[in-house]
Amino acid sequence: MRYLPLTPEDRAEMMARAGIEGVDELFADVPPGKLLGDLPDLPPAKSEIEVERLMGRLAARNVAAGAVPFFCGAGAYRHHVPASVDHLIQRSEFLTSYTPYQPEIAQGTLHYLFEFQTQVALLTGMEVANASMYDGSTAAAEAVLMAHRITRRRKAVLAGNLHPHYRDTIATLSRMAGDELVVAPPAPSDAERLAALIDDETACVVVQTPDVFGHLHDLHTIAAAAHANGVLVIAVVTEAVSFGLVSPPGAMGADIVVAEGQSLGNGLNFGGPYVGLFATRQKFVRQMPGRLAGETVDADGRRGFVLTLSAREQHIRREKATSNICTNSGLCALAFTIHLTLLGETGLRRLAELNHAGAVELADRLAAIPGVSVLNHTFFNEFTVKLPKPAAGVVEALAARGVLGGVPYSRLDPGHPELADLLIVAATETATAEDRAAFVAALTDLLAGGEGA
């Protein structure tokens, strides 16, 4: 990228056009106390080699997920990604320029998007799925906006056990759209009573399963209550591998299903990019955000693929657009599809069974530690334990012992200090029996007052 320096005259002209006296006015909306008063204490310049060494030393202070026993999840999960996935997504057929889905130039891309949509529809138990979205949280926010369009109502009810990051993403878009949110309080041990929050102004109720604490939910009851009031049910799934064992939300009455697809084909990648899954009923397809790739035949009767539906502002009038999301997560969706294709139905089920079995064993062993209790009666590969002290400090002490032992709920939702002793623990197929034993031994010693407790 070229460096395009601006002259003082250029800056003055731009500020005049923007109607400001100085650059600092551009940061007027930053909350007080968030801006640095002075420049950071850094040397003015270093050579390239010096910078490489410095950054290398800083990076070495991180503990990589694959280097130690790892039990973190809470929306992003470490699963084994076969080497064949990375090999295949780098084939030249998939390395295309921007807008690779133009039907006249990229039949291969449209074909894999068609396969991706088919897989997502089958996994979620829904009739139609789009070509992916940015991630699970933005897909959830778009689902709420879609429900508002369908029902012409402006209120959404969010389960208290919805992942706090998803809740915040929905809140951001709802605030900008002027929509109302009713957020239930977290219920780490008890079933939620969401039906009581539904009224004739409600457009949708958003429920996560497995929820942020790991509980599995039967959606039939809430779906019946919602539908009786003309309310749509949006089901959120953050762990796509759970589809291998858990009943699909579509079979339990969900109207829209959104999920985070990172678990299949995509590594943790320091938090992204990920891939959002979005599926719904056929009757709602014209209100679905994103785009659809469809199957057809050409003039000679040969099988082909086309962009069937794309109700975004780029393709239709802005006021008629369903979403301003500009693209799908193409490469991540491709990795998802390749991994799931390699697994097949039998492989996905076996992978899910391995996850659940490992988590059950770990939960049983953690529950036997004095002072530790498991809150879940049901879970897939993730559950919540209550500790005799704040979980954040315990996690730091475990990390010092070479175990990354989960995510404190307080890190996700610091607004509930009464839940600071809750630790969310995930056990995927990458956590070996030795890893689980190391976790149990470290936590036992730590809570018994061992060194570093």
mmCIF file of C-alpha atoms in Angstrom, residues 68-363:
data_model
loop_
_atom_site.group_PDB
_atom_site.id
_atom_site.type_symbol
_atom_site.label_atom_id
_atom_site.label_comp_id
_atom_site.label_asym_id
_atom_site.label_seq_id
_atom_site.Cartn_x
_atom_site.Cartn_y
_atom_site.Cartn_z
ATOM 1 C CA VAL A 68 -0.886 -26.967 27.624
ATOM 2 C CA PRO A 69 -4.082 -28.679 28.834
ATOM 3 C CA PHE A 70 -6.818 -26.406 27.464
ATOM 4 C CA PHE A 71 -10.423 -26.166 28.692
ATOM 5 C CA CYS A 72 -11.555 -22.752 27.456
ATOM 6 C CA GLY A 73 -14.709 -22.416 25.365
ATOM 7 C CA ALA A 74 -17.585 -20.006 25.995
ATOM 8 C CA GLY A 75 -18.306 -19.471 22.306
ATOM 9 C CA ALA A 76 -14.949 -20.352 20.679
ATOM 10 C CA TYR A 77 -13.771 -23.952 20.815
ATOM 11 C CA ARG A 78 -10.499 -25.695 20.122
ATOM 12 C CA HIS A 79 -11.128 -28.676 17.881
ATOM 13 C CA HIS A 80 -8.796 -30.693 15.730
ATOM 14 C CA VAL A 81 -8.807 -29.401 12.150
ATOM 15 C CA PRO A 82 -7.466 -32.032 9.731
ATOM 16 C CA ALA A 83 -4.527 -30.910 7.604
ATOM 17 C CA SER A 84 -6.560 -31.786 4.537
ATOM 18 C CA VAL A 85 -8.910 -28.879 5.274
ATOM 19 C CA ASP A 86 -6.191 -26.250 5.065
ATOM 20 C CA HIS A 87 -4.731 -27.971 2.017
ATOM 21 C CA LEU A 88 -7.999 -27.986 0.121
ATOM 22 C CA ILE A 89 -9.076 -24.431 0.898
ATOM 23 C CA GLN A 90 -5.800 -23.191 -0.602
ATOM 24 C CA ARG A 91 -6.367 -24.860 -3.968
ATOM 25 C CA SER A 92 -6.230 -22.392 -6.822
ATOM 26 C CA GLU A 93 -9.872 -23.052 -7.720
ATOM 27 C CA PHE A 94 -10.863 -21.190 -4.554
ATOM 28 C CA LEU A 95 -8.337 -18.354 -4.793
ATOM 29 C CA THR A 96 -10.392 -15.777 -6.617
ATOM 30 C CA SER A 97 -10.633 -12.050 -6.658
ATOM 31 C CA TYR A 98 -13.281 -10.000 -4.872
ATOM 32 C CA THR A 99 -16.914 -10.964 -5.416
ATOM 33 C CA PRO A 100 -15.954 -14.526 -6.382
ATOM 34 C CA TYR A 101 -19.627 -15.516 -6.393
ATOM 35 C CA GLN A 102 -20.335 -13.777 -9.673
ATOM 36 C CA PRO A 103 -22.154 -16.625 -11.374
ATOM 37 C CA GLU A 104 -20.622 -16.119 -14.771
ATOM 38 C CA ILE A 105 -17.074 -16.550 -13.496
ATOM 39 C CA ALA A 106 -17.110 -18.766 -10.414
ATOM 40 C CA GLN A 107 -19.317 -21.827 -10.630
ATOM 41 C CA GLY A 108 -17.066 -23.593 -8.122
ATOM 42 C CA THR A 109 -17.618 -20.966 -5.445
ATOM 43 C CA LEU A 110 -21.364 -20.976 -5.981
ATOM 44 C CA HIS A 111 -21.316 -24.775 -5.837
ATOM 45 C CA TYR A 112 -19.611 -24.939 -2.438
ATOM 46 C CA LEU A 113 -21.890 -22.212 -1.093
ATOM 47 C CA PHE A 114 -24.839 -24.330 -2.231
ATOM 48 C CA GLU A 115 -23.343 -27.326 -0.404
ATOM 49 C CA PHE A 116 -22.682 -25.169 2.687
ATOM 50 C CA GLN A 117 -26.303 -24.000 2.754
ATOM 51 C CA THR A 118 -27.520 -27.580 2.404
ATOM 52 C CA GLN A 119 -25.342 -28.715 5.301
ATOM 53 C CA VAL A 120 -26.491 -25.864 7.544
ATOM 54 C CA ALA A 121 -30.157 -26.524 6.753
ATOM 55 C CA LEU A 122 -29.736 -30.212 7.594
ATOM 56 C CA LEU A 123 -27.803 -29.543 10.810
ATOM 57 C CA THR A 124 -30.290 -27.003 12.126
ATOM 58 C CA GLY A 125 -33.418 -28.838 10.987
ATOM 59 C CA MET A 126 -34.583 -25.862 8.952
ATOM 60 C CA GLU A 127 -35.824 -25.476 5.385
ATOM 61 C CA VAL A 128 -33.424 -22.867 4.044
ATOM 62 C CA ALA A 129 -30.025 -21.441 5.022
ATOM 63 C CA ASN A 130 -28.035 -18.532 3.652
ATOM 64 C CA ALA A 131 -24.455 -18.456 2.387
ATOM 65 C CA SER A 132 -23.091 -17.526 5.863
ATOM 66 C CA MET A 133 -22.623 -14.385 7.886
ATOM 67 C CA TYR A 134 -19.740 -12.800 9.764
ATOM 68 C CA ASP A 135 -20.093 -14.797 12.975
ATOM 69 C CA GLY A 136 -22.654 -16.163 15.388
ATOM 70 C CA SER A 137 -23.255 -12.952 17.310
ATOM 71 C CA THR A 138 -23.925 -10.751 14.284
ATOM 72 C CA ALA A 139 -26.119 -13.505 12.852
ATOM 73 C CA ALA A 140 -28.140 -13.390 16.087
ATOM 74 C CA ALA A 141 -28.517 -9.627 15.840
ATOM 75 C CA GLU A 142 -29.635 -9.917 12.217
ATOM 76 C CA ALA A 143 -32.145 -12.583 13.237
ATOM 77 C CA VAL A 144 -33.733 -10.174 15.719
ATOM 78 C CA LEU A 145 -33.997 -7.482 13.044
ATOM 79 C CA MET A 146 -35.548 -10.053 10.713
ATOM 80 C CA ALA A 147 -38.133 -10.970 13.348
ATOM 81 C CA HIS A 148 -39.062 -7.306 13.681
ATOM 82 C CA ARG A 149 -39.626 -7.075 9.929
ATOM 83 C CA ILE A 150 -41.773 -10.212 9.827
ATOM 84 C CA THR A 151 -43.965 -9.461 12.846
ATOM 85 C CA ARG A 152 -43.944 -5.659 12.518
ATOM 86 C CA ARG A 153 -43.296 -5.532 16.253
ATOM 87 C CA ARG A 154 -40.330 -3.826 17.906
ATOM 88 C CA LYS A 155 -39.619 -5.756 21.085
ATOM 89 C CA ALA A 156 -37.318 -8.742 21.601
ATOM 90 C CA VAL A 157 -36.962 -10.940 24.680
ATOM 91 C CA LEU A 158 -33.464 -12.292 25.325
ATOM 92 C CA ALA A 159 -32.833 -15.281 27.559
ATOM 93 C CA GLY A 160 -30.631 -14.548 30.544
ATOM 94 C CA ASN A 161 -28.422 -17.486 29.607
ATOM 95 C CA LEU A 162 -27.685 -16.069 26.177
ATOM 96 C CA HIS A 163 -23.943 -15.510 25.741
ATOM 97 C CA PRO A 164 -23.287 -11.951 27.023
ATOM 98 C CA HIS A 165 -21.337 -11.060 23.884
ATOM 99 C CA TYR A 166 -24.308 -12.075 21.718
ATOM 100 C CA ARG A 167 -26.617 -10.101 24.006
ATOM 101 C CA ASP A 168 -24.398 -7.024 23.653
ATOM 102 C CA THR A 169 -24.232 -7.341 19.864
ATOM 103 C CA ILE A 170 -28.024 -7.546 19.657
ATOM 104 C CA ALA A 171 -28.297 -4.580 22.011
ATOM 105 C CA THR A 172 -26.005 -2.478 19.832
ATOM 106 C CA LEU A 173 -28.030 -3.024 16.658
ATOM 107 C CA SER A 174 -31.344 -2.705 18.495
ATOM 108 C CA ARG A 175 -30.299 0.577 20.064
ATOM 109 C CA MET A 176 -29.365 2.007 16.676
ATOM 110 C CA ALA A 177 -32.689 0.827 15.215
ATOM 111 C CA GLY A 178 -34.708 2.153 18.148
ATOM 112 C CA ASP A 179 -36.019 -1.305 19.071
ATOM 113 C CA GLU A 180 -36.869 -2.473 22.584
ATOM 114 C CA LEU A 181 -35.083 -5.269 24.426
ATOM 115 C CA VAL A 182 -36.180 -7.212 27.489
ATOM 116 C CA VAL A 183 -33.232 -9.131 28.941
ATOM 117 C CA ALA A 184 -33.853 -11.834 31.518
ATOM 118 C CA PRO A 185 -31.308 -12.176 34.348
ATOM 119 C CA PRO A 186 -28.723 -14.990 34.165
ATOM 120 C CA ALA A 187 -29.920 -18.287 35.599
ATOM 121 C CA PRO A 188 -26.810 -20.444 36.012
ATOM 122 C CA SER A 189 -28.640 -23.182 37.932
ATOM 123 C CA ASP A 190 -32.329 -22.830 37.188
ATOM 124 C CA ALA A 191 -34.580 -23.048 34.189
ATOM 125 C CA GLU A 192 -35.660 -19.694 32.827
ATOM 126 C CA ARG A 193 -39.285 -18.553 32.774
ATOM 127 C CA LEU A 194 -39.258 -16.680 29.489
ATOM 128 C CA ALA A 195 -42.898 -17.233 28.581
ATOM 129 C CA ALA A 196 -43.929 -14.751 31.287
ATOM 130 C CA LEU A 197 -41.953 -12.017 29.480
ATOM 131 C CA ILE A 198 -43.833 -12.425 26.193
ATOM 132 C CA ASP A 199 -46.703 -10.086 25.329
ATOM 133 C CA ASP A 200 -48.513 -8.896 22.221
ATOM 134 C CA GLU A 201 -45.761 -6.364 21.522
ATOM 135 C CA THR A 202 -43.048 -9.026 21.389
ATOM 136 C CA ALA A 203 -41.540 -9.939 18.035
ATOM 137 C CA CYS A 204 -39.197 -12.719 19.120
ATOM 138 C CA VAL A 205 -37.649 -14.588 21.995
ATOM 139 C CA VAL A 206 -33.959 -15.493 21.721
ATOM 140 C CA VAL A 207 -32.836 -18.703 23.424
ATOM 141 C CA GLN A 208 -29.415 -20.347 23.353
ATOM 142 C CA THR A 209 -28.894 -24.116 23.562
ATOM 143 C CA PRO A 210 -26.526 -25.283 24.879
ATOM 144 C CA ASP A 211 -26.592 -21.972 26.735
ATOM 145 C CA VAL A 212 -23.609 -20.000 27.982
ATOM 146 C CA PHE A 213 -23.512 -22.127 31.154
ATOM 147 C CA GLY A 214 -23.751 -25.320 29.103
ATOM 148 C CA HIS A 215 -27.370 -26.274 29.880
ATOM 149 C CA LEU A 216 -29.313 -27.994 27.112
ATOM 150 C CA HIS A 217 -32.861 -26.770 26.505
ATOM 151 C CA ASP A 218 -35.965 -28.395 25.061
ATOM 152 C CA LEU A 219 -37.473 -25.581 23.009
ATOM 153 C CA HIS A 220 -40.906 -27.123 22.537
ATOM 154 C CA THR A 221 -42.467 -25.375 25.550
ATOM 155 C CA ILE A 222 -41.183 -21.887 24.812
ATOM 156 C CA ALA A 223 -41.983 -22.345 21.117
ATOM 157 C CA ALA A 224 -45.595 -23.232 21.913
ATOM 158 C CA ALA A 225 -45.961 -20.223 24.200
ATOM 159 C CA ALA A 226 -44.326 -17.924 21.666
ATOM 160 C CA HIS A 227 -46.332 -19.095 18.680
ATOM 161 C CA ALA A 228 -49.575 -18.741 20.616
ATOM 162 C CA ASN A 229 -48.786 -15.020 20.797
ATOM 163 C CA GLY A 230 -47.475 -14.645 17.251
ATOM 164 C CA VAL A 231 -43.904 -14.483 18.511
ATOM 165 C CA LEU A 232 -40.955 -16.026 16.649
ATOM 166 C CA VAL A 233 -38.394 -18.227 18.367
ATOM 167 C CA ILE A 234 -34.739 -17.573 17.552
ATOM 168 C CA ALA A 235 -32.423 -20.395 18.608
ATOM 169 C CA VAL A 236 -28.725 -19.642 19.129
ATOM 170 C CA VAL A 237 -26.034 -22.319 19.049
ATOM 171 C CA THR A 238 -22.411 -21.395 19.749
ATOM 172 C CA GLU A 239 -20.938 -24.913 19.510
ATOM 173 C CA ALA A 240 -21.639 -26.392 16.061
ATOM 174 C CA VAL A 241 -20.257 -29.821 17.003
ATOM 175 C CA SER A 242 -23.246 -30.218 19.330
ATOM 176 C CA PHE A 243 -25.399 -30.716 16.218
ATOM 177 C CA GLY A 244 -23.882 -34.204 16.078
ATOM 178 C CA LEU A 245 -25.766 -35.316 19.201
ATOM 179 C CA VAL A 246 -28.380 -32.732 20.149
ATOM 180 C CA SER A 247 -31.813 -32.449 18.518
ATOM 181 C CA PRO A 248 -31.776 -29.648 15.929
ATOM 182 C CA PRO A 249 -33.610 -26.478 16.970
ATOM 183 C CA GLY A 250 -35.777 -26.673 13.883
ATOM 184 C CA ALA A 251 -37.235 -29.946 15.157
ATOM 185 C CA MET A 252 -38.143 -28.204 18.425
ATOM 186 C CA GLY A 253 -40.125 -25.363 16.863
ATOM 187 C CA ALA A 254 -37.503 -22.681 16.239
ATOM 188 C CA ASP A 255 -38.360 -20.204 13.485
ATOM 189 C CA ILE A 256 -34.837 -18.914 12.964
ATOM 190 C CA VAL A 257 -31.612 -20.704 13.914
ATOM 191 C CA VAL A 258 -28.274 -18.921 14.113
ATOM 192 C CA ALA A 259 -24.984 -20.484 15.105
ATOM 193 C CA GLU A 260 -21.264 -19.973 15.273
ATOM 194 C CA GLY A 261 -19.619 -22.345 12.794
ATOM 195 C CA GLN A 262 -16.021 -21.890 13.960
ATOM 196 C CA SER A 263 -15.876 -25.323 15.565
ATOM 197 C CA LEU A 264 -15.866 -27.035 12.176
ATOM 198 C CA GLY A 265 -12.857 -26.425 9.958
ATOM 199 C CA ASN A 266 -11.715 -23.221 11.620
ATOM 200 C CA GLY A 267 -9.154 -22.763 14.366
ATOM 201 C CA LEU A 268 -9.412 -20.346 17.254
ATOM 202 C CA ASN A 269 -7.427 -17.830 15.178
ATOM 203 C CA PHE A 270 -7.014 -15.402 18.084
ATOM 204 C CA GLY A 271 -10.731 -14.643 17.995
ATOM 205 C CA GLY A 272 -11.497 -14.581 14.288
ATOM 206 C CA PRO A 273 -12.433 -14.529 11.512
ATOM 207 C CA TYR A 274 -15.309 -16.913 12.196
ATOM 208 C CA VAL A 275 -18.416 -17.904 10.266
ATOM 209 C CA GLY A 276 -22.047 -17.303 11.173
ATOM 210 C CA LEU A 277 -24.714 -19.866 10.275
ATOM 211 C CA PHE A 278 -28.246 -18.637 9.539
ATOM 212 C CA ALA A 279 -31.279 -20.789 8.750
ATOM 213 C CA THR A 280 -35.024 -20.271 8.770
ATOM 214 C CA ARG A 281 -38.362 -21.426 7.385
ATOM 215 C CA GLN A 282 -39.091 -21.218 3.672
ATOM 216 C CA LYS A 283 -41.972 -18.808 4.272
ATOM 217 C CA PHE A 284 -39.551 -16.267 5.772
ATOM 218 C CA VAL A 285 -36.883 -16.536 3.074
ATOM 219 C CA ARG A 286 -37.490 -13.102 1.571
ATOM 220 C CA GLN A 287 -36.763 -11.481 4.920
ATOM 221 C CA MET A 288 -33.559 -13.457 5.439
ATOM 222 C CA PRO A 289 -30.359 -11.372 5.402
ATOM 223 C CA GLY A 290 -27.353 -12.322 3.331
ATOM 224 C CA ARG A 291 -27.615 -14.250 0.101
ATOM 225 C CA LEU A 292 -28.661 -17.583 -1.324
ATOM 226 C CA ALA A 293 -26.883 -19.671 -3.935
ATOM 227 C CA GLY A 294 -29.267 -21.890 -5.851
ATOM 228 C CA GLU A 295 -29.118 -24.820 -8.247
ATOM 229 C CA THR A 296 -30.319 -24.643 -11.846
ATOM 230 C CA VAL A 297 -29.618 -25.930 -15.343
ATOM 231 C CA ASP A 298 -28.208 -23.973 -18.257
ATOM 232 C CA ALA A 299 -29.602 -23.724 -21.792
ATOM 233 C CA ASP A 300 -28.012 -27.094 -22.586
ATOM 234 C CA GLY A 301 -29.505 -28.789 -19.558
ATOM 235 C CA ARG A 302 -26.246 -28.915 -17.615
ATOM 236 C CA ARG A 303 -26.267 -28.510 -13.843
ATOM 237 C CA GLY A 304 -25.250 -25.043 -12.716
ATOM 238 C CA PHE A 305 -25.416 -22.670 -9.771
ATOM 239 C CA VAL A 306 -26.638 -19.094 -9.514
ATOM 240 C CA LEU A 307 -27.048 -16.360 -6.960
ATOM 241 C CA THR A 308 -30.757 -16.914 -6.315
ATOM 242 C CA LEU A 309 -31.602 -14.299 -3.705
ATOM 243 C CA SER A 310 -29.655 -11.359 -2.400
ATOM 244 C CA ALA A 311 -31.805 -8.798 -0.641
ATOM 245 C CA ARG A 312 -28.996 -6.455 0.331
ATOM 246 C CA GLU A 313 -28.658 -2.816 -0.479
ATOM 247 C CA GLN A 314 -26.069 -3.487 -3.182
ATOM 248 C CA HIS A 315 -28.600 -5.370 -5.271
ATOM 249 C CA ILE A 316 -31.926 -3.730 -4.510
ATOM 250 C CA ARG A 317 -33.233 -0.381 -3.320
ATOM 251 C CA ARG A 318 -31.744 0.542 0.059
ATOM 252 C CA GLU A 319 -35.137 0.954 1.727
ATOM 253 C CA LYS A 320 -36.086 -2.571 0.638
ATOM 254 C CA ALA A 321 -32.826 -4.209 1.724
ATOM 255 C CA THR A 322 -32.936 -6.744 4.542
ATOM 256 C CA SER A 323 -29.371 -6.196 5.662
ATOM 257 C CA ASN A 324 -26.369 -4.025 5.135
ATOM 258 C CA ILE A 325 -23.975 -6.877 5.841
ATOM 259 C CA CYS A 326 -21.696 -6.729 2.856
ATOM 260 C CA THR A 327 -20.339 -10.234 2.474
ATOM 261 C CA ASN A 328 -20.387 -13.799 3.630
ATOM 262 C CA SER A 329 -17.414 -15.406 5.379
ATOM 263 C CA GLY A 330 -16.401 -17.203 2.203
ATOM 264 C CA LEU A 331 -13.127 -18.878 3.171
ATOM 265 C CA CYS A 332 -14.356 -19.859 6.644
ATOM 266 C CA ALA A 333 -17.560 -21.249 5.127
ATOM 267 C CA LEU A 334 -15.463 -23.256 2.677
ATOM 268 C CA ALA A 335 -13.383 -24.684 5.534
ATOM 269 C CA PHE A 336 -16.603 -25.522 7.408
ATOM 270 C CA THR A 337 -18.018 -27.344 4.405
ATOM 271 C CA ILE A 338 -14.830 -29.286 3.664
ATOM 272 C CA HIS A 339 -14.416 -30.406 7.284
ATOM 273 C CA LEU A 340 -18.061 -31.445 7.582
ATOM 274 C CA THR A 341 -17.885 -33.263 4.245
ATOM 275 C CA LEU A 342 -14.815 -35.175 5.409
ATOM 276 C CA LEU A 343 -16.547 -36.106 8.654
ATOM 277 C CA GLY A 344 -19.878 -37.069 7.154
ATOM 278 C CA GLU A 345 -22.851 -37.848 9.373
ATOM 279 C CA THR A 346 -21.112 -40.772 11.061
ATOM 280 C CA GLY A 347 -17.932 -38.815 11.696
ATOM 281 C CA LEU A 348 -19.748 -35.808 13.142
ATOM 282 C CA ARG A 349 -21.734 -38.033 15.467
ATOM 283 C CA ARG A 350 -18.557 -39.814 16.587
ATOM 284 C CA LEU A 351 -16.793 -36.485 17.135
ATOM 285 C CA ALA A 352 -19.723 -35.257 19.217
ATOM 286 C CA GLU A 353 -19.708 -38.478 21.246
ATOM 287 C CA LEU A 354 -16.002 -38.054 22.008
ATOM 288 C CA ASN A 355 -16.630 -34.498 23.168
ATOM 289 C CA HIS A 356 -19.520 -35.436 25.416
ATOM 290 C CA ALA A 357 -17.766 -38.444 26.942
ATOM 291 C CA GLY A 358 -14.681 -36.402 27.813
ATOM 292 C CA ALA A 359 -16.776 -33.634 29.333
ATOM 293 C CA VAL A 360 -18.808 -36.078 31.431
ATOM 294 C CA GLU A 361 -15.664 -37.655 32.849
ATOM 295 C CA LEU A 362 -14.164 -34.277 33.641
ATOM 296 C CA ALA A 363 -17.355 -32.985 35.271
#
